[in-house]
CSV table of C-alpha atoms in Angstrom, one decimal:
chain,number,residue,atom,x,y,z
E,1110,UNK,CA,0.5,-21.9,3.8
E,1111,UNK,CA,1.2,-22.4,7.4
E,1112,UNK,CA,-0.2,-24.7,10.2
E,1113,UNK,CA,-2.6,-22.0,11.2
E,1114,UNK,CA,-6.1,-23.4,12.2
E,1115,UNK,CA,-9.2,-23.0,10.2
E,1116,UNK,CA,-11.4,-20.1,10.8
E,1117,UNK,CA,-15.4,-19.1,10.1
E,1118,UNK,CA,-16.5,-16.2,8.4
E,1119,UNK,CA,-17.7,-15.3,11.5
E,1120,UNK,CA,-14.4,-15.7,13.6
E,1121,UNK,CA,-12.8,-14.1,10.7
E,1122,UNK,CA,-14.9,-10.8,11.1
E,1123,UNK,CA,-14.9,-11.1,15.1
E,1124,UNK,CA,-10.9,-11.6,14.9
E,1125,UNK,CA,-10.6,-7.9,12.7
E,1126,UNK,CA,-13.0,-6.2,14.6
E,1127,UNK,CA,-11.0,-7.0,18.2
E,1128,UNK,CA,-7.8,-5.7,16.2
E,1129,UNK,CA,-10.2,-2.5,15.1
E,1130,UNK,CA,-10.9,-2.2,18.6
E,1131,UNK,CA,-7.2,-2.1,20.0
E,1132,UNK,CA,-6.2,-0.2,17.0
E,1133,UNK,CA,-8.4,2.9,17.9
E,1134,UNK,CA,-7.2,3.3,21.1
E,1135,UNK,CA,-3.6,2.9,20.8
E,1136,UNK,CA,-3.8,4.5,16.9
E,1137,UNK,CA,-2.0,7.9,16.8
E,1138,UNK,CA,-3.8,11.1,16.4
E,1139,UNK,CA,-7.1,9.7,17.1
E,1140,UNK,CA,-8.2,13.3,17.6
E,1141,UNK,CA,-7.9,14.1,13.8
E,1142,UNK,CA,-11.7,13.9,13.7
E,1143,UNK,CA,-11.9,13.3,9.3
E,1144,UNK,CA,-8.9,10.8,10.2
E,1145,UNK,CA,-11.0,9.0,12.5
E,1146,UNK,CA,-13.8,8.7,10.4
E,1147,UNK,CA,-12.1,7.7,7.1
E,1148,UNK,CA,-10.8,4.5,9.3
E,1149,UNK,CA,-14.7,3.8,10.7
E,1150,UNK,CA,-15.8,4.2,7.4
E,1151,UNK,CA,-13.4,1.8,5.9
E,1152,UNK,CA,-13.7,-0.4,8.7
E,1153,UNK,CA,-17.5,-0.4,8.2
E,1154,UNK,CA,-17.4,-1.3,4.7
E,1155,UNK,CA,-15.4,-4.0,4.9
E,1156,UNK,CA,-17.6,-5.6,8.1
E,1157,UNK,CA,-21.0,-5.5,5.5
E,1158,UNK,CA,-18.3,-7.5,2.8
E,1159,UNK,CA,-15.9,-9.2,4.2
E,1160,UNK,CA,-13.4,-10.7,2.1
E,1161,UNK,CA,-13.9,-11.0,-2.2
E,1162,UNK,CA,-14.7,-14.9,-3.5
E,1163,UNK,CA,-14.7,-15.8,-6.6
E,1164,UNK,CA,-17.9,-15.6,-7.0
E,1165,UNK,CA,-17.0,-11.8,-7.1
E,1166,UNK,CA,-15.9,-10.9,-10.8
E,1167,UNK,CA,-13.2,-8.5,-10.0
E,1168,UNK,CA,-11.9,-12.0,-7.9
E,1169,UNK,CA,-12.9,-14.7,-10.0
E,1170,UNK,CA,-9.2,-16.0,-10.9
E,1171,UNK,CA,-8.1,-15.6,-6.9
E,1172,UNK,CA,-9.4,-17.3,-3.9
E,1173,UNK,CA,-8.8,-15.5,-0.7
E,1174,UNK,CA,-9.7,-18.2,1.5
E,1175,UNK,CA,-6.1,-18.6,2.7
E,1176,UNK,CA,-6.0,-15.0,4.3
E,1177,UNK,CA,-9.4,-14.8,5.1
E,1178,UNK,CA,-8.8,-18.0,7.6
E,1179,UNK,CA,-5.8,-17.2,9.3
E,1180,UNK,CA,-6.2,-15.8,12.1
E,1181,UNK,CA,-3.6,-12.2,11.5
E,1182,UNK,CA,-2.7,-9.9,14.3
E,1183,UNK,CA,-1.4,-6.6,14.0
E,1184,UNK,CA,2.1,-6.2,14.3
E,1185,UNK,CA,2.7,-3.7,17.0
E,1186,UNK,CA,5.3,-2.4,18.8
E,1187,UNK,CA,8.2,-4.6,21.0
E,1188,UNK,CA,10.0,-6.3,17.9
E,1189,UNK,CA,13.5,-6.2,17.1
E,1190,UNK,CA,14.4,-4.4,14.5
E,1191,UNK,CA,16.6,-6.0,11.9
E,1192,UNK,CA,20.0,-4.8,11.3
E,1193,UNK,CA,21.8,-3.3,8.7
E,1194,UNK,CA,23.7,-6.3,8.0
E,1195,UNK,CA,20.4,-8.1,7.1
E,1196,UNK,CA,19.2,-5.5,5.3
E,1197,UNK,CA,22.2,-4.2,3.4
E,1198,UNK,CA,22.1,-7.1,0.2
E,1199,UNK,CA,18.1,-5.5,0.0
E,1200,UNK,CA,19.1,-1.9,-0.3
E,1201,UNK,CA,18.7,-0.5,-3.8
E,1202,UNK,CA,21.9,1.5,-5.0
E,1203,UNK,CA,21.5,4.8,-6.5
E,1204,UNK,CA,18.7,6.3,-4.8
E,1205,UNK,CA,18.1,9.9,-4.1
E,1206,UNK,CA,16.6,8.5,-0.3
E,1207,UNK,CA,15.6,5.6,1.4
E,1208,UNK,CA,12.6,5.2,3.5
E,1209,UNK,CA,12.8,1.9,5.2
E,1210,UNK,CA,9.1,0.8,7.0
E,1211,UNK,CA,9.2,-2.9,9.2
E,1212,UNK,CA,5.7,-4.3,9.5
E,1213,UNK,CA,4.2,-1.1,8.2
E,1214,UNK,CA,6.1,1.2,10.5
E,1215,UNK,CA,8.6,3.6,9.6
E,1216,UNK,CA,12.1,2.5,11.4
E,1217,UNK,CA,14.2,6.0,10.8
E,1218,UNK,CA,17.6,4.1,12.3
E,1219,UNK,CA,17.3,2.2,8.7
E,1220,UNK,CA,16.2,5.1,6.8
E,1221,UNK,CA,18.6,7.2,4.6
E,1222,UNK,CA,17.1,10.6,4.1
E,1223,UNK,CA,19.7,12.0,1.1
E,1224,UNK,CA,19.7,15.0,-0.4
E,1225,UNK,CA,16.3,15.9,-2.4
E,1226,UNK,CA,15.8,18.8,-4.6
E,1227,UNK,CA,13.9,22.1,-3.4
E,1228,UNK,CA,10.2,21.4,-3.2
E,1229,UNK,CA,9.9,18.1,-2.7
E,1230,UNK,CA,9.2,16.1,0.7
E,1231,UNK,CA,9.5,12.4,1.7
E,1232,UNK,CA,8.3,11.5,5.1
E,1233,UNK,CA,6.3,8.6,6.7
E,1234,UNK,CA,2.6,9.5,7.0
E,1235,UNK,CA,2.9,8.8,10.7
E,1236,UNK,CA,5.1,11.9,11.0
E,1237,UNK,CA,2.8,14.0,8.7
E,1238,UNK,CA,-0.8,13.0,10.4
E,1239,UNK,CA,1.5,14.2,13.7
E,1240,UNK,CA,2.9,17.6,13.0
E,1241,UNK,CA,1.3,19.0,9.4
E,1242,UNK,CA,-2.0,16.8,8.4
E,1243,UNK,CA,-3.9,19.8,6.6
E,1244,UNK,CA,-1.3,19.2,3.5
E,1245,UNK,CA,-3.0,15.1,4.2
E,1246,UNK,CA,-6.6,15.8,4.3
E,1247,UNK,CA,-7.3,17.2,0.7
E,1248,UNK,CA,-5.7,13.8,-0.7
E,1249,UNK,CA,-5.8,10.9,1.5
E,1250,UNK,CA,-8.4,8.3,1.1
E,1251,UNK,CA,-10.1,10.8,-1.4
E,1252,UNK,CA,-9.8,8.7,-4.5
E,1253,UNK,CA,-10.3,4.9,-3.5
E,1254,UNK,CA,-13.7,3.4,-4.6
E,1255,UNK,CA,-14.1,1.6,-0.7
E,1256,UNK,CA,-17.2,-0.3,-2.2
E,1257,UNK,CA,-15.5,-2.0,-4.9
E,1258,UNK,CA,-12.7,-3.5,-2.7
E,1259,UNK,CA,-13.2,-5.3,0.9
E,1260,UNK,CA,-8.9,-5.1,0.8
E,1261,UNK,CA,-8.6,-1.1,0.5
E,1262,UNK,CA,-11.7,-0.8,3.0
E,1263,UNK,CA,-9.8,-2.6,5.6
E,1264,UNK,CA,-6.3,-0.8,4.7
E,1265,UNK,CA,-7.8,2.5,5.1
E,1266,UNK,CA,-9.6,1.1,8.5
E,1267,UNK,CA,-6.1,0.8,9.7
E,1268,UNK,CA,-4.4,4.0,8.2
E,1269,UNK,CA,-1.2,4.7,10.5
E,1270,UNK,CA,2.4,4.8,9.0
E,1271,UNK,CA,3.4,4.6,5.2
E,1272,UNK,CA,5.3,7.0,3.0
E,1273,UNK,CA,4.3,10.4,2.1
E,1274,UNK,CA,6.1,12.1,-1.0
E,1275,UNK,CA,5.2,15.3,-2.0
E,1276,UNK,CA,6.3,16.8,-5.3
E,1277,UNK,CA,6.2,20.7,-5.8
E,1278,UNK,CA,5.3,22.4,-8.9
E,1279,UNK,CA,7.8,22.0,-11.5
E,1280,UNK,CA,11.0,20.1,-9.6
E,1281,UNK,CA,12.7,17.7,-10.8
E,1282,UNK,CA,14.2,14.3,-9.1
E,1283,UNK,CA,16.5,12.8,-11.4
E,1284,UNK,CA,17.3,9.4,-8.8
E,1285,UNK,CA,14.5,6.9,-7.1
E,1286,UNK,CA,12.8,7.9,-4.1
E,1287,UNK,CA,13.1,4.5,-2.5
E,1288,UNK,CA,10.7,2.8,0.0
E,1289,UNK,CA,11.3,-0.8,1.5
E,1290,UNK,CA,8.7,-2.5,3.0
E,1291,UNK,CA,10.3,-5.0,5.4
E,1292,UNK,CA,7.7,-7.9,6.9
E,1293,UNK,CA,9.4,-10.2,9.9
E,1294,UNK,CA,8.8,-13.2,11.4
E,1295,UNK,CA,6.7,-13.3,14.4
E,1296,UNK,CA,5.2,-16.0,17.1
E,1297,UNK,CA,2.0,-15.4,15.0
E,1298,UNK,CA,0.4,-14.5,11.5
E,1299,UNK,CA,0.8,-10.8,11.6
E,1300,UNK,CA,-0.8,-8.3,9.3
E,1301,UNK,CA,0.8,-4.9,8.3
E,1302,UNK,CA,-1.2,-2.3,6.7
E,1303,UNK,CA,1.0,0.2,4.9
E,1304,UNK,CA,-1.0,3.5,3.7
E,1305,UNK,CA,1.3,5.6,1.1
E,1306,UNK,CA,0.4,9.1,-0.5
E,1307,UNK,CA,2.4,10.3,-3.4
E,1308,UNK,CA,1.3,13.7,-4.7
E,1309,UNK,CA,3.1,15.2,-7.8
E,1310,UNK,CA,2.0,19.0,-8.8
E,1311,UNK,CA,2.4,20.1,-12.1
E,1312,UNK,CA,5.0,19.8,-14.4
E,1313,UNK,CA,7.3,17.7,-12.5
E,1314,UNK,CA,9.1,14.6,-12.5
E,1315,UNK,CA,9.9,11.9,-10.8
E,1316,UNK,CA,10.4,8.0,-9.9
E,1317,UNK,CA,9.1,5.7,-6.7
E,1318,UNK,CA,9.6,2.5,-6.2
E,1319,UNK,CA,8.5,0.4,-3.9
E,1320,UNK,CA,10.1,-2.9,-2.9
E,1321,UNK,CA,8.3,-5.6,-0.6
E,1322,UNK,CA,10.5,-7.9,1.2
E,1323,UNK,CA,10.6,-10.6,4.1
E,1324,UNK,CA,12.7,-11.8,6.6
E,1325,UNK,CA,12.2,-15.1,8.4
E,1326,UNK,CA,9.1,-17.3,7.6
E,1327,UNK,CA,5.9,-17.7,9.2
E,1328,UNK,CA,2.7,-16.3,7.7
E,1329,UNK,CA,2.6,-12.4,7.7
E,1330,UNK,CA,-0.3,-10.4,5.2
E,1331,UNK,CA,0.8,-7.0,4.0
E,1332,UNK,CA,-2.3,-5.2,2.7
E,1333,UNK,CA,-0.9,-2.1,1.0
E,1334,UNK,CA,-2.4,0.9,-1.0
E,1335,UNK,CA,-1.1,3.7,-2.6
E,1336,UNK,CA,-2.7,6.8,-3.8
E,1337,UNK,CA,-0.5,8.7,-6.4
E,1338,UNK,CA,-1.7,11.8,-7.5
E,1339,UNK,CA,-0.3,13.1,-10.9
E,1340,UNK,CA,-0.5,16.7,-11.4
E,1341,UNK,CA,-1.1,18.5,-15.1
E,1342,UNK,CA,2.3,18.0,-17.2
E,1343,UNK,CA,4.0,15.8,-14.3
E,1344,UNK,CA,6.2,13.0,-15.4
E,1345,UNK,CA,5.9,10.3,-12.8
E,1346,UNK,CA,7.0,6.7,-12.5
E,1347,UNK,CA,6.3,4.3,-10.3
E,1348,UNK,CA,7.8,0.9,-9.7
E,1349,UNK,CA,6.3,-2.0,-7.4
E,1350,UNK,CA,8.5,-4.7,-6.7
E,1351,UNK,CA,7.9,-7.9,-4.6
E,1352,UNK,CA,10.0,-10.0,-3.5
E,1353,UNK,CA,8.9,-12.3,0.1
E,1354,UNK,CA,9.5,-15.3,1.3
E,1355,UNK,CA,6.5,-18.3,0.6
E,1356,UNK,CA,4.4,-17.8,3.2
E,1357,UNK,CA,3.6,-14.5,2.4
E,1358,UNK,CA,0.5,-12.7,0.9
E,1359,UNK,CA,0.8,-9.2,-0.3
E,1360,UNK,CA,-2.4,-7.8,-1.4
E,1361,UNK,CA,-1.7,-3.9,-3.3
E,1362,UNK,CA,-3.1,-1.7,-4.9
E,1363,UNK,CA,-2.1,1.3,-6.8
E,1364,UNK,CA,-4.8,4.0,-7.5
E,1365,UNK,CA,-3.7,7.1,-9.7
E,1366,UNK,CA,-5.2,10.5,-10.3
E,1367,UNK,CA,-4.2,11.9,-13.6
E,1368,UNK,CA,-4.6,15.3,-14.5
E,1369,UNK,CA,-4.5,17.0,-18.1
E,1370,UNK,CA,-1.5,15.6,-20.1
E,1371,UNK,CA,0.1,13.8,-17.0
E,1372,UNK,CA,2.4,11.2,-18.2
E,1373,UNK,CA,2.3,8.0,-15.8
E,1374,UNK,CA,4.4,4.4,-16.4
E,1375,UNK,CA,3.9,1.9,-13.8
E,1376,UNK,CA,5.6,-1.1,-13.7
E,1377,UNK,CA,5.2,-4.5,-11.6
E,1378,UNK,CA,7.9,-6.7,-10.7
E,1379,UNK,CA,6.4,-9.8,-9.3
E,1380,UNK,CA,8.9,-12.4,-8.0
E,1381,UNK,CA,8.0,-13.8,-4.0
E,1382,UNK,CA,5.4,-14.4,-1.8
E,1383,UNK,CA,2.6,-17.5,-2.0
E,1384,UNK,CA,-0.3,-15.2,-2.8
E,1385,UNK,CA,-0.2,-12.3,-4.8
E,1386,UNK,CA,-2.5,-9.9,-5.6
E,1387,UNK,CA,-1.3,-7.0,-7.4
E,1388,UNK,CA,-4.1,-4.2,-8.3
E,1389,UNK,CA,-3.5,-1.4,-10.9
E,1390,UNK,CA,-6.4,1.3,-11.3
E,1391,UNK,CA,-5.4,4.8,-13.3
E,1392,UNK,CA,-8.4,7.1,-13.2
E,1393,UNK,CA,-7.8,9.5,-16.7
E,1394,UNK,CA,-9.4,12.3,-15.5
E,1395,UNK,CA,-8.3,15.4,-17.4
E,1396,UNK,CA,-7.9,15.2,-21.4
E,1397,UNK,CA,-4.3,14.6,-22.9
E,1398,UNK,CA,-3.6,12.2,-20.0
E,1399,UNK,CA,-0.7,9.0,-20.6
E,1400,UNK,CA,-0.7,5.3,-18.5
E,1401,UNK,CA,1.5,3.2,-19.3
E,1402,UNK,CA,1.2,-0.3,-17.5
E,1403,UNK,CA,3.9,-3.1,-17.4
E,1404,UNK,CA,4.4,-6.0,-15.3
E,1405,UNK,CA,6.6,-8.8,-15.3
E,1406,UNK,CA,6.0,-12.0,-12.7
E,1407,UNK,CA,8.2,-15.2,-12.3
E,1408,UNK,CA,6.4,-17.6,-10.2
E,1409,UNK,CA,7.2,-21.2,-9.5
E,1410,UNK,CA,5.5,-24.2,-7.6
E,1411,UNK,CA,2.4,-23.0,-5.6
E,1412,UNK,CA,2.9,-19.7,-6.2
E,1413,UNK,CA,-0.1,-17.3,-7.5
E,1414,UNK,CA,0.5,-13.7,-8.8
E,1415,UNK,CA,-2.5,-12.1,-9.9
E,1416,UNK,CA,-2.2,-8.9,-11.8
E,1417,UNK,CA,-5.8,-6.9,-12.1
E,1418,UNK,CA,-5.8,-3.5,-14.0
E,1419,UNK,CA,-9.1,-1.1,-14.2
E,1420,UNK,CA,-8.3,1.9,-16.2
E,1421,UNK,CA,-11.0,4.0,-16.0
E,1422,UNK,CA,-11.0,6.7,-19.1
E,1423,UNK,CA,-13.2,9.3,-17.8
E,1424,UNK,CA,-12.1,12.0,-20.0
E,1425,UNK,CA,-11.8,12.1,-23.6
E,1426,UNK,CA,-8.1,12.2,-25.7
E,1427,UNK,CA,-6.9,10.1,-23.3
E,1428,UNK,CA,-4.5,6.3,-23.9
């Protein structure tokens, strides 16, 4: 995919950790001291691993030797935005709001903010980490397993901008909370790492979805994880859709907390992109807890969609 040239494991690493580099000094609040570690951690981590083989078992069926030797570059600042006309065919209908993020950044003059029920809060993460990050700290990055997976390490090594929903105790959102992902062409391969946090208290209900898209060609990488948080009694479900161009890779990952009797359906919609990797892991942690998982992928030529679910049942009178 691409006419990039071939790197070494060695440029490979070397390439990520000059991005790592830039990306703490320019990175917003850099003085969030548990903010700043959780990215050297991750960024850490994934410099003793490096990218999964085959030869790893939670990789076996998926080579990663296409992203690992193309040389990506963060996609910063300077870009055009796309317009509304471009965008408008994308746009789901019937949402309760619309969060629109272009090469992981949240773009507000595309965003649709609506009307949401009391209690509940849908922001980029940006925005949070800037003006209330105590309501971030508890959750973010608390639930990944870092060691298992080279791809969330180096996400959360470059934890900036992605959505932030937050669902009070006991409201209800009858329409989609919608979040587009938008990935442009550039000069370059560029990488976008989009970091989202969903926390649901108890006993409430609601929907996400999350729609991956591209515009223009070219090679671009998004490497996205979300953390969803599913309170005692909540009702939540969560929709993953992707739908790029080619010459795209998307690597996800969705990793849920369940508490007791939380009821959680997620569902994968697989349809773009040259490489895709799409990871599921519910963690059943109180008893009476419910996870659904569906997918459906159409895939033609070249293409490779890889779904991979861990569903960890770590209490008892769980399915």
């Amino acid at each position: 995919m691409g006419n990039s040239k071939v790197a070494t494991p060695i440029q490979t690493l070397d390439n990520y950790a000059e991005n790592f580099r830039g990306f703490e000094q320019s990175a917003a609040s850099t003085e969030l001291a548990w903010l700043r570690k959780l990215r050297q951690d991750g960024f850490a981590r994934f410099s003793e691993t490096g990218f999964p083989t085959t030869r790893d078992e939670d990789w076996r069926f998926t080579s990663t030797a296409a992203i690992s030797q193309t040389p990506f570059r963060l996609a910063r600042n300077g870009h055009a935005l796309p317009s509304r006309r471009e965008l408008d065919p994308l746009y789901m209908a019937d949402a309760a709001c619309r969060l629109v993020f272009v090469d992981g950044r949240f773009a507000p003059e595309l965003s649709a903010p609506g009307k949401l029920a009391d209690r509940v809060t849908v922001s980029s993460l940006a925005d949070e980490l800037a003006s209330n990050p105590a309501v971030l700290e508890p959750h973010l990055g608390r639930y990944l397993d870092l060691r298992r997976d080279p791809f969330c390490a180096l996400n959360t090594a470059f934890i900036e901008d992605g959505a932030y929903v937050h669902i009070g105790k006991g409201a209800v959102v009858k329409d989609p909370i919608y979040l587009l992902f938008v990935s442009t062409a550039h000069a370059y391969p560029t990488v976008s790492y989009p970091r989202n946090l969903i926390v649901a208290e108890e006993n409430c209900e609601a929907t996400i979805v999350e729609d991956y898209v591209s515009l223009g060609g070219g090679p671009a990488l998004c490497n996205t994880v979300t953390e969803l948080v599913a309170g005692d009694s909540s009702v939540i479900s969560h929709y993953m859709m992707e739908r790029e161009h080619m010459e795209a890779f998307n690597v996800s990952t969705l990793r849920i907390q369940q508490g007791r009797a939380a009821d959680v359906a997620s569902h994968s919609v697989l349809l773009g992109g040259g490489l895709v990797r799409n990871n599921v892991h519910p963690v059943l942690a109180s008893e009476g807890g419910e996870c659904l998982i569906n997918g459906l992928f159409v895939g033609s030529g070249r293409q490779h969609l890889d779904n991979y679910m861990l569903v960890e049942h770590a209490s008892p009178h769980c399915s």
